[in-house]
XYZ file of C-alpha atoms in Angstrom:
589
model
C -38.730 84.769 -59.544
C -37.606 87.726 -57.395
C -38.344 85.774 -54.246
C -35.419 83.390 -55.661
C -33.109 85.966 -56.785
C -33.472 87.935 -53.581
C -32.931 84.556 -51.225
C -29.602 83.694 -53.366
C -28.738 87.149 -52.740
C -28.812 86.711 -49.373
C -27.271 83.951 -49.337
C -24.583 85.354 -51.149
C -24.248 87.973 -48.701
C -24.464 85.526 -45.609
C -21.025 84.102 -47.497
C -19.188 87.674 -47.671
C -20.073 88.087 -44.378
C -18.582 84.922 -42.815
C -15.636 85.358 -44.957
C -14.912 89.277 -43.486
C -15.175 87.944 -39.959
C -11.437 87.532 -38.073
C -9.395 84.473 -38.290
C -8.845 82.931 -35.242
C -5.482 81.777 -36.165
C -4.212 85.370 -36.383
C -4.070 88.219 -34.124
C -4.298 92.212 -34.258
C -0.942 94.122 -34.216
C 0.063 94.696 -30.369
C -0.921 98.184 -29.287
C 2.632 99.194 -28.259
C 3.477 103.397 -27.957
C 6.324 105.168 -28.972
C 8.070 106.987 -26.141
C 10.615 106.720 -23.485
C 8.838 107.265 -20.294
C 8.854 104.603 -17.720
C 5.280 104.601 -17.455
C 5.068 103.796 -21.457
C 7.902 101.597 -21.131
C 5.349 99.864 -18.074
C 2.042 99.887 -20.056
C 4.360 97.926 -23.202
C 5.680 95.324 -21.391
C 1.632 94.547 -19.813
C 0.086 94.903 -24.153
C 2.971 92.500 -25.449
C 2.882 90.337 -22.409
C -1.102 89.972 -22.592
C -0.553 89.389 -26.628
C 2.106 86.719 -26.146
C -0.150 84.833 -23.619
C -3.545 85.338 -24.998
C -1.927 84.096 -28.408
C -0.600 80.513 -26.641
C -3.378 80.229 -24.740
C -6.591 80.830 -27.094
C -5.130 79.383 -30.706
C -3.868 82.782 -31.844
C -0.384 81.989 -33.061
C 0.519 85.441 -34.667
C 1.523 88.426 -32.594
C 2.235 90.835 -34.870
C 4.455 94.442 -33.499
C 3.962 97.589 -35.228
C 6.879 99.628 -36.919
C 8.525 102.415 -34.545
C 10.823 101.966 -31.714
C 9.607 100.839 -28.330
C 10.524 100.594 -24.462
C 9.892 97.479 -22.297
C 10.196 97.622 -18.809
C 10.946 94.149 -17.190
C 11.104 91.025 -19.022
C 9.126 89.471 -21.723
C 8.591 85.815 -21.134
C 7.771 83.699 -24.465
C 5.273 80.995 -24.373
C 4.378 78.244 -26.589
C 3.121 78.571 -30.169
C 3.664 81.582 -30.610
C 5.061 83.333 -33.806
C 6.508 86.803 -32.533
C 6.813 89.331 -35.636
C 7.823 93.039 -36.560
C 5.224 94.883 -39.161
C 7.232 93.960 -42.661
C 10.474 92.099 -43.537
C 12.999 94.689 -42.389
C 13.952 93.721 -38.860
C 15.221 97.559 -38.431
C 11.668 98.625 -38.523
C 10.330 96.998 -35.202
C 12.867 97.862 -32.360
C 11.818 96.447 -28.776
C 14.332 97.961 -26.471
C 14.435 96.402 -23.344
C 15.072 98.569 -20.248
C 16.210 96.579 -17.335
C 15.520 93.236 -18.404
C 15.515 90.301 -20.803
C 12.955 88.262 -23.236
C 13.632 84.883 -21.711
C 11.118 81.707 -21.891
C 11.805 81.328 -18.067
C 10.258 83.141 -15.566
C 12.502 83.194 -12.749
C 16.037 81.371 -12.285
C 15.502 78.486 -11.559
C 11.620 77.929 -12.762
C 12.816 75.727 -16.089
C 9.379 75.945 -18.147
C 8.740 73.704 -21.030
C 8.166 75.509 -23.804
C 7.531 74.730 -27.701
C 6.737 76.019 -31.330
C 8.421 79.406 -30.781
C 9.437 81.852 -33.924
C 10.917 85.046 -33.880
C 11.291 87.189 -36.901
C 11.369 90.391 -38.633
C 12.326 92.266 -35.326
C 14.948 94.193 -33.941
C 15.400 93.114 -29.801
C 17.843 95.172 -27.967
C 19.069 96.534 -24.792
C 19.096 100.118 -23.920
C 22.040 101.731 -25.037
C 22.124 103.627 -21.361
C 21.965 100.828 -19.535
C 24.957 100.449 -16.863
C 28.008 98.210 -18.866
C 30.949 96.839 -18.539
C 34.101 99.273 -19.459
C 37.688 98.829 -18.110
C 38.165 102.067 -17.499
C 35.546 103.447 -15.821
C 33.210 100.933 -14.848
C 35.256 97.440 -14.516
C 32.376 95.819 -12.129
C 29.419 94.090 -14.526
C 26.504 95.380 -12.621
C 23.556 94.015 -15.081
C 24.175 90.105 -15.930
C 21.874 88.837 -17.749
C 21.846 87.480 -21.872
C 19.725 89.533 -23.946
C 17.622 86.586 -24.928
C 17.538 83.818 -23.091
C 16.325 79.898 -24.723
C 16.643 78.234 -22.089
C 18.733 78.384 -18.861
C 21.330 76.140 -17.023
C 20.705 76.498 -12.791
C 23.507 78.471 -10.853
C 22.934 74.267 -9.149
C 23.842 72.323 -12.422
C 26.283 74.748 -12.810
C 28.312 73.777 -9.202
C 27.266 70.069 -9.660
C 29.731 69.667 -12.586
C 28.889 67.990 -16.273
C 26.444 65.047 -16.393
C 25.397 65.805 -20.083
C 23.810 62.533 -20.714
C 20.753 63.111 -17.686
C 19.489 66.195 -19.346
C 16.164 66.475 -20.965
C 15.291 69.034 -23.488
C 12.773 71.642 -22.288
C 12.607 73.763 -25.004
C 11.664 72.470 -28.404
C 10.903 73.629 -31.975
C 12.656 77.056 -31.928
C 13.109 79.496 -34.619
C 15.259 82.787 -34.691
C 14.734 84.083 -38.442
C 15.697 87.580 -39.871
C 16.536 89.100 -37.018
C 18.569 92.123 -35.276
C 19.416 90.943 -31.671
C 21.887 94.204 -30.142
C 23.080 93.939 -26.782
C 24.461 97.206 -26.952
C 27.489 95.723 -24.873
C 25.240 95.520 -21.821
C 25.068 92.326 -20.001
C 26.757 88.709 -20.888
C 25.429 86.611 -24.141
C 23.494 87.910 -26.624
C 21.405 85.189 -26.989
C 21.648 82.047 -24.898
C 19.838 78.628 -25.322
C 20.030 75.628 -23.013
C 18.460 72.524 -22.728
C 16.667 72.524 -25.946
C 16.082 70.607 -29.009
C 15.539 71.646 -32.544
C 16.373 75.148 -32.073
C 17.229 77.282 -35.500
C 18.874 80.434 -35.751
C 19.186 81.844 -39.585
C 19.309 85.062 -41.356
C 19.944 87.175 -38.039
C 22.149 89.790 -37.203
C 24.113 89.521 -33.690
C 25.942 92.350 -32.451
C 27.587 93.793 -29.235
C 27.485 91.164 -26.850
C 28.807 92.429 -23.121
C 31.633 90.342 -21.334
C 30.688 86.844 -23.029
C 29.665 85.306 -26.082
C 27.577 85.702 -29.278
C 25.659 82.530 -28.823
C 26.160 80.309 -26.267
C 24.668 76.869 -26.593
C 24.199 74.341 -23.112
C 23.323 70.533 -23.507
C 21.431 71.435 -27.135
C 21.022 68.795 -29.715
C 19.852 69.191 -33.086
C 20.706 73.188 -33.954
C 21.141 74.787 -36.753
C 23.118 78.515 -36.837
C 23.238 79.304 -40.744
C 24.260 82.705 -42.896
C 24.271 84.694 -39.543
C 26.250 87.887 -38.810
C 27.768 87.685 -35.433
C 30.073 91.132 -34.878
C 31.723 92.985 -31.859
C 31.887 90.119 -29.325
C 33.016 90.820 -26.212
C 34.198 87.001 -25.989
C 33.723 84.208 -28.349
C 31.299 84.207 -31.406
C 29.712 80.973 -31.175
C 30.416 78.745 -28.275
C 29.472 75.033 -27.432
C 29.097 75.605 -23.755
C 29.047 71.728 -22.684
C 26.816 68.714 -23.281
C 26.038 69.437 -27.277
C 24.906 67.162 -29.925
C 24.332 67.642 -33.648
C 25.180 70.754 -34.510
C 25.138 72.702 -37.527
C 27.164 76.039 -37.961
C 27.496 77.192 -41.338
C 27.484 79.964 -43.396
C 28.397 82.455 -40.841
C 30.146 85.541 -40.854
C 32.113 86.177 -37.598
C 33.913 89.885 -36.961
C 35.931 90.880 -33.978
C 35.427 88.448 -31.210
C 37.165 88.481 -27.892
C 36.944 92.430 -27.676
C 36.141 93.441 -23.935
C 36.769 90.060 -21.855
C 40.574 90.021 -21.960
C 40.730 92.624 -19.753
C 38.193 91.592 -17.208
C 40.146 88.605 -17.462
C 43.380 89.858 -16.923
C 42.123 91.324 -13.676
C 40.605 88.364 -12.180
C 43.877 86.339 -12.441
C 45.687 88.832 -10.848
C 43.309 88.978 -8.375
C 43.464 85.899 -7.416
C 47.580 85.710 -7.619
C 47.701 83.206 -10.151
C 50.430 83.671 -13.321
C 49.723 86.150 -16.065
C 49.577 83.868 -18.994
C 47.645 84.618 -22.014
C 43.484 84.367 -23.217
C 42.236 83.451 -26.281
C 38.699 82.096 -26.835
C 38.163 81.366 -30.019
C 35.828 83.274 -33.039
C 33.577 79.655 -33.255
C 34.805 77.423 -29.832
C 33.695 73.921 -28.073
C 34.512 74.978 -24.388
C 33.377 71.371 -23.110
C 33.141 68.269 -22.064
C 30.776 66.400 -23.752
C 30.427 68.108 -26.992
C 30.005 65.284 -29.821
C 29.051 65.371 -33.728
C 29.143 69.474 -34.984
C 29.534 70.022 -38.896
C 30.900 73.534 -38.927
C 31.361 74.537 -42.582
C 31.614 78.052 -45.176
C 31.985 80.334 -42.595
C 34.026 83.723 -42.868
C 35.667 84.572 -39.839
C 37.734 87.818 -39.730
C 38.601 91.382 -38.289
C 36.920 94.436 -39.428
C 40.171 96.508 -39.832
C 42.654 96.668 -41.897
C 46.010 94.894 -41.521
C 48.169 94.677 -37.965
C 44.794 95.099 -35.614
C 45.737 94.926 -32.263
C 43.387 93.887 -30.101
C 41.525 96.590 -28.077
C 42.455 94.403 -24.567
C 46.065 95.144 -24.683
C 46.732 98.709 -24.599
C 44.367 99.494 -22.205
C 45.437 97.037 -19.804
C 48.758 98.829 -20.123
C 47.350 101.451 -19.654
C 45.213 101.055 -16.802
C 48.597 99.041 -15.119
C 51.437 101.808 -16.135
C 53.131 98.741 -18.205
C 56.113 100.174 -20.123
C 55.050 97.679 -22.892
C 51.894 96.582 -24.458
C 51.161 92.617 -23.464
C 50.397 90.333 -25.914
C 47.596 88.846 -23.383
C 44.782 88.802 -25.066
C 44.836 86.978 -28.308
C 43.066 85.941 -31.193
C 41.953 81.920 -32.189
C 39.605 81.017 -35.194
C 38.235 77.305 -33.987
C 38.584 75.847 -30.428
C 37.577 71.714 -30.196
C 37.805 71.073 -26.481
C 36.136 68.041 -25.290
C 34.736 67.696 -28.637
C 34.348 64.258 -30.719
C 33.369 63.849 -34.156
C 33.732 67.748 -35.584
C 34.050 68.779 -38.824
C 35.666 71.839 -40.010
C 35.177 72.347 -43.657
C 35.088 75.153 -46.530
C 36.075 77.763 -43.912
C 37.994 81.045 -44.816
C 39.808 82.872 -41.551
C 41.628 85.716 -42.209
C 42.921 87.460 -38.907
C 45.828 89.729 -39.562
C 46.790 90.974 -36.127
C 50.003 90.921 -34.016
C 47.591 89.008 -31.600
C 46.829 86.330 -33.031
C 47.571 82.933 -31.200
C 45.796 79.876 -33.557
C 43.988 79.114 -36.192
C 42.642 75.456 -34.638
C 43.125 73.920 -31.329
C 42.137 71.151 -29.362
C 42.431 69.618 -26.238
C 40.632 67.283 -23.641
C 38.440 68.679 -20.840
C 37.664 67.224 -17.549
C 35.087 67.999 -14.994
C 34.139 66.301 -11.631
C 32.294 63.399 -13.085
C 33.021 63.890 -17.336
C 36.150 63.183 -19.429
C 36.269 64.089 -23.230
C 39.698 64.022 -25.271
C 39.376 65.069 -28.913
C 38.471 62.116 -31.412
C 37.337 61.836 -35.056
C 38.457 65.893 -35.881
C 38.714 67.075 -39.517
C 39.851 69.790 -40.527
C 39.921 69.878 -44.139
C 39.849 72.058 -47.159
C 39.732 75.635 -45.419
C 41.834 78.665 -46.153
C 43.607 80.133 -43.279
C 45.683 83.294 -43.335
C 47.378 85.509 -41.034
C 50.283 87.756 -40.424
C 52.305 86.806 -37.106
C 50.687 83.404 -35.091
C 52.126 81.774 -32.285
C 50.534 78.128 -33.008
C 48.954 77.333 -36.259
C 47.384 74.570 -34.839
C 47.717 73.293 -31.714
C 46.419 69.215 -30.703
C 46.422 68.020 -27.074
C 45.946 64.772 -26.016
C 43.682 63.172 -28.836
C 42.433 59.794 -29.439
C 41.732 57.583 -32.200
C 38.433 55.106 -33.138
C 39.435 51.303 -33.941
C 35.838 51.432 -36.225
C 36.818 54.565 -38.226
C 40.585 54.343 -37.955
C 40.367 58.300 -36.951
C 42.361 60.065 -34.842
C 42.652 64.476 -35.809
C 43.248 64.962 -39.389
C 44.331 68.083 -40.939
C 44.130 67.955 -44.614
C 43.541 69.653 -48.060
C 43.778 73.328 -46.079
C 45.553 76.162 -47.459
C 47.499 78.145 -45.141
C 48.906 81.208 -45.595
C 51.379 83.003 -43.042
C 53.151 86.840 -44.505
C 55.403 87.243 -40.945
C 56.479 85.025 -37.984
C 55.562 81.312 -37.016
C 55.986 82.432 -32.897
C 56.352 79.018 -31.166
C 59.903 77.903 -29.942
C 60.342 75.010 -32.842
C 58.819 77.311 -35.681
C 56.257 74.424 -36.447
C 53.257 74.475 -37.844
C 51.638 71.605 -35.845
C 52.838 71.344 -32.231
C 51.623 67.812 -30.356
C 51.330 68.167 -27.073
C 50.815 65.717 -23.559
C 48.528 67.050 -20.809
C 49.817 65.668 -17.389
C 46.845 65.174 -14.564
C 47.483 64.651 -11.158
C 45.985 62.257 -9.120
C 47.112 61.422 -5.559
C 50.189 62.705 -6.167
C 50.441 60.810 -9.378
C 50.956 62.681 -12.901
C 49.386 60.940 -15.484
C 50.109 61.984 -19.333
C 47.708 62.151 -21.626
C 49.246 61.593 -25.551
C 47.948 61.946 -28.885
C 47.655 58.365 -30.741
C 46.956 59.337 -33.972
C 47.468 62.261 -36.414
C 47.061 62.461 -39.943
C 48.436 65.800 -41.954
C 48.173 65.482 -45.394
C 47.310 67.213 -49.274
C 48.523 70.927 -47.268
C 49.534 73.605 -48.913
C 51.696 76.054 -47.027
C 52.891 79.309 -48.392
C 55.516 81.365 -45.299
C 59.089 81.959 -45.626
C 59.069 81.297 -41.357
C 58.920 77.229 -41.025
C 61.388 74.932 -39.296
C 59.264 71.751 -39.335
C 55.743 70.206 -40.245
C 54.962 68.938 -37.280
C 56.658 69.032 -33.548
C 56.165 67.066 -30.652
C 56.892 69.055 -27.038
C 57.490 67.191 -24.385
C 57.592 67.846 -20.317
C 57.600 64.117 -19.997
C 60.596 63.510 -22.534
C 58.043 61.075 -23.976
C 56.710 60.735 -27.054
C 53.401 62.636 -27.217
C 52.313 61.887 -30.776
C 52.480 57.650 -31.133
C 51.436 58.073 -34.915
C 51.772 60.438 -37.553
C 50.460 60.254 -40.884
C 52.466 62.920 -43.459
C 51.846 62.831 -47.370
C 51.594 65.446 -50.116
C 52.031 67.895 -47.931
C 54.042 71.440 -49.818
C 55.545 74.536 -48.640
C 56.268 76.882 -51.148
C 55.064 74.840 -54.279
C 57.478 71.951 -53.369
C 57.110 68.832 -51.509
C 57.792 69.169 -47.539
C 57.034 66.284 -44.785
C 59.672 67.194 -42.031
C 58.629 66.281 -38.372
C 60.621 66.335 -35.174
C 60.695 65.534 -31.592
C 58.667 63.429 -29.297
C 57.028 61.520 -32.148
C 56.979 57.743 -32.169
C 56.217 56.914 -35.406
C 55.959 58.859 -38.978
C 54.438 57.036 -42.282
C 53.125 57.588 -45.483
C 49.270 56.653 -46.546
C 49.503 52.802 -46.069
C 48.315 50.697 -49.476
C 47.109 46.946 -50.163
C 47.732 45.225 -53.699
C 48.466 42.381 -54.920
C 48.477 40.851 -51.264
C 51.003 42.956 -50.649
C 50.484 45.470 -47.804
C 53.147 48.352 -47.900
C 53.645 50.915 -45.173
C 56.083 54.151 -46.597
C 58.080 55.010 -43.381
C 59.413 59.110 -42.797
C 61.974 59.042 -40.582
C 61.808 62.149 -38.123
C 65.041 64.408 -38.598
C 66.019 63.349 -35.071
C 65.481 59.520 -34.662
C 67.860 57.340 -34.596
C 66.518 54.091 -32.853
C 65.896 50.798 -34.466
C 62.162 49.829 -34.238
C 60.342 46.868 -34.854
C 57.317 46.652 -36.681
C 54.494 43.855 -37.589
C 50.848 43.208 -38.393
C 48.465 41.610 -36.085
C 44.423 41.004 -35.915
C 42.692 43.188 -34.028
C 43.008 41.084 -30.690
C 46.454 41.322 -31.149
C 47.177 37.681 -32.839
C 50.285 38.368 -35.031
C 49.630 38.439 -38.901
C 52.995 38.587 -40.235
C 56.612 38.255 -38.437
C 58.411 41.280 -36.866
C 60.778 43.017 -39.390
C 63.478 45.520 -37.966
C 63.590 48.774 -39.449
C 66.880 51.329 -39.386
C 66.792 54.346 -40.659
C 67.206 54.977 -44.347
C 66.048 58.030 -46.398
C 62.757 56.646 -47.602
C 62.020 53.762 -46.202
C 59.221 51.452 -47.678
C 57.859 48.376 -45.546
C 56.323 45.088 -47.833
C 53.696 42.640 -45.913
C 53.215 39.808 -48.632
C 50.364 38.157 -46.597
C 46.519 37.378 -47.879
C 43.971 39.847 -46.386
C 40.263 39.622 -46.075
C 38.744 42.653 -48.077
C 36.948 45.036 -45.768
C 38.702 43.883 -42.192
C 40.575 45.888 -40.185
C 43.774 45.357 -39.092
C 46.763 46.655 -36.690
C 49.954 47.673 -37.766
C 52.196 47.670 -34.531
C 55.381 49.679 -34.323
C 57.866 49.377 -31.168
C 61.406 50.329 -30.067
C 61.772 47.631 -28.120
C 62.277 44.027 -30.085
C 59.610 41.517 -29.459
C 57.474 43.812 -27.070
C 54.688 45.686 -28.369
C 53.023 46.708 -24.995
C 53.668 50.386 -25.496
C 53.783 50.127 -29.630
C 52.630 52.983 -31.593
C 49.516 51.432 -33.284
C 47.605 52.575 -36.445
C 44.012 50.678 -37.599
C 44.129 50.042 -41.164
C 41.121 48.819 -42.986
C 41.782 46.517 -45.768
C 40.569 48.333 -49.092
């Protein structure tokens, strides 16, 4: 009887013992010290390097820091399958403070590792505070330039070879940035950059004091998410779509003080180079492009820290540094950018940027590198609160094109819009339309806008001359189509439009087999124009009808349409010839 108890005893024991023994999935806390000396700073980098290795190599996926602030000498390079993590959930109490160098997943410039199955959390990463930065003043040459943390990197090759967005394969995969503190001090450029990468997350993170460029920069990324972030004291834009970006999510975020230190720098570089003084204004969350398609940016908060009328820190000290008599307005404030973008939506958004400096609220135009042409297409804005003091252009469309299949164009709808002082633009308009002329052999081409739709808008400013404005170098029309309807100013009903536009109507309707197109006359046209309805390879549907200009015009169509086919309504100032018509898809409800 003992024998038995004492062998199930052991047995027992045998089980407690295999049980105490370390998991091989998880890893001892990194043997870091606290101190500043380079030769601790030295001895960090080698314990978190060897941790960070061992831990992708051998099956060890947790690397664990301990709390206290620590110096790293050189660069940390990330490998695959790794999770990287501070000793509890407050980020503030892990600090790696890097010394000369970033945490990067490449090891030299141009080595481009693959690299998957990365987390960071529950860390603070940052750059030391006395490292050598950027200051107009006193130290206007960049010495260090490098992002703080680096996902990814684009070639100083790709970069002179121009855009070719669709040849680029995803090298780093499966990222996660979670609860986070990533402070570039204002050293360097980005505070955290990714490029070429897939599935990347960034959530719950804190990103402050970028150098002379952006928040986060993202470089021929698909599939990223950047949710209920803090991104604050940018020294350019927030959160910028570099070029070559696909399905992107950017929501939730709050974004505070952008463009803060770059004006300047970029005031002297164009003087430099004897080129005209005009103006910059990157924008709080921008799509620099070409080639940036399908981004869903939505419930973000994107203001200024101060109170009302803060100028931005650029402009006096570029008068001061230059002996101006008068403070420029150079450097300026913009909420959302959409160049060479297709298929964004902005929804749910609340900007409030009360400044004398403030330049838009949305803009978009088409870009165009060596081998890559973009021009805005299937843009909503819709259902976000904007408010500011003085602006010089609300919103601001260049050159955009419509989609036959969704009958899209740029729509601005459902938005609330607030302005307390001046509208600054020459035709006081909310909406300016403009052409972008490219020269080719001598040749200027222009570039119009074929369809815009503005509609459910509610505008509160006592500073408004029209809706929407064409401007024209061309003396063209640079809008073909306009959509206006239910748009108010002030509580009451207002759906004025001017200049340059071809064509203004109402939201087109089918009953009855009756189609009937509403037609706002702009408050100066005066042409006849001819209108009809035609298939969609141009085969005419109904006769031409002449239209003159009446205070509310409505155009009837009693013809038989097939339910669910799309059609073309066709609108021209010259009888009988619809080459150059203004032309709006309409599919048939």
């Amino acid at each position: 009887m003992s024998k038995t108890i004492m062998y199930i005893a052991g047995v027992f024991l045998s089980f407690l013992i295999l049980f105490s023994l370390p998991n091989n999935t998880q890893a001892s806390t990194v043997p870091l010290s606290q101190g500043t000396t380079s030769e601790i700073a030295t001895k960090n980098a080698a314990a978190l390097q060897n941790a960070i290795n061992q831990a992708s190599t051998s099956g060890k996926k947790q690397v664990t820091l301990p709390a206290g602030t620590f110096y790293i000498n050189g660069k940390i390079i990330l490998k695959s399958h790794i999770v990287l993590q501070g000793a509890s959930s407050s980020p503030a109490a892990t600090k790696l403070t890097m010394n000369n160098a970033p945490m990067t997943t490449d090891t030299t410039a141009t080595s481009q590792e693959s690299t998957t199955d990365i987390t960071l959390q529950n860390f603070t990463l940052q750059y030391n505070p006395n490292m050598s930065k950027y200051n107009y003043l006193t130290n206007p040459i960049n010495f260090y330039k490098d992002n703080l943390l680096n996902i990814g990197q684009i070639t100083p090759s790709e970069n002179s070879a121009g855009y070719n967005p669709t040849n680029k394969k995803a090298l780093k995969t499966n990222i996660k940035i979670t609860n986070m503190i990533l402070n570039a001090n204002q050293v360097g450029l980005t505070v955290v950059n990714v490029a070429k990468a897939d599935n990347v997350t960034i959530n719950k993170t804190t990103i402050l004091n970028s150098g002379l460029q952006n928040g986060i920069t993202m470089t021929y990324t698909s599939n990223i998410k950047i949710t209920n972030n803090t991104v604050k004291n940018i020294g350019r834009a927030g959160i910028v779509q570099y070029y070559g970006n696909t399905k992107a999510l950017i929501s939730g975020n709050k974004v505070i003080d952008w463009m803060q230190r770059y004006g300047s720098y970029h005031y002297d570089a164009v003087k430099k180079s004897g080129q005209t003084l005009d103006s910059m204004q990157d924008a709080a969350i921008d799509s620099y492009g070409p080639a940036n398609q399908t981004t869903t940016i939505t419930n973000n908060q994107i203001n200024l820290s101060a109170a009302s009328g803060k100028v931005n820190p650029n402009n006096p000290l570029i008068a001061k540094k230059w002996h101006l008599k008068k403070v420029p307005n150079y450097t300026r404030y913009a909420a959302f950018r959409a160049n060479g973008a297709q298929y964004m939506l902005y929804q749910g958004n609340t900007v409030n940027i009360d400044s004398p400096n403030t330049f838009a609220f949305f803009s978009t135009n088409m870009r165009k590198s060596s081998n890559t042409l973009t021009r805005p297409k299937g843009i909503t804005v819709i259902g976000n609160r904007f408010t500011s003091r003085n602006i010089d252009y609300p919103f601001r469309i260049f050159a955009g094109i419509s989609d036959p299949n969704t009958t899209n164009g740029i729509t601005i709808s459902g938005n609330t819009i607030q302005i307390l002082g001046t509208i600054n633009n020459y035709y006081r308009t909310l909406i300016e339309v403009h052409e972008v002329p490219i020269t080719v052999n001598g040749k200027t081409s222009y570039y119009t806008t074929d369809l815009l739709s503005v509609t459910n808008n509610k505008i509160q400013t006592k500073n408004i001359s029209t809706l929407v404005a064409g401007a024209s170098t061309s003396k063209k029309d640079t809008l073909k189509l306009l959509f206006l309807n239910n748009n108010t100013l002030n509580g009451k009903i207002y759906q004025i439009s001017r200049n340059y536009i071809g064509t203004t109507l109402k939201v087109l309707s089918y009953k009855n087999n009756a189609l009937q197109i509403p037609i706002i006359w702009n408050v100066d046209e005066t042409k006849t124009k001819y209108i009809r309805v035609t298939n969609l390879s141009g085969k005419a549907i109904t006769s031409e009808i002449a239209l003159t200009k009446t205070k509310s015009p409505t155009v009837t169509f009693k013809t038989k349409l097939t339910r669910g086919s799309l059609i073309k309504i066709q609108i021209s100032e010259v009888k009988g010839n619809y080459t150059n018509a203004s032309t709006v898809f309409f599919k048939v409800p």
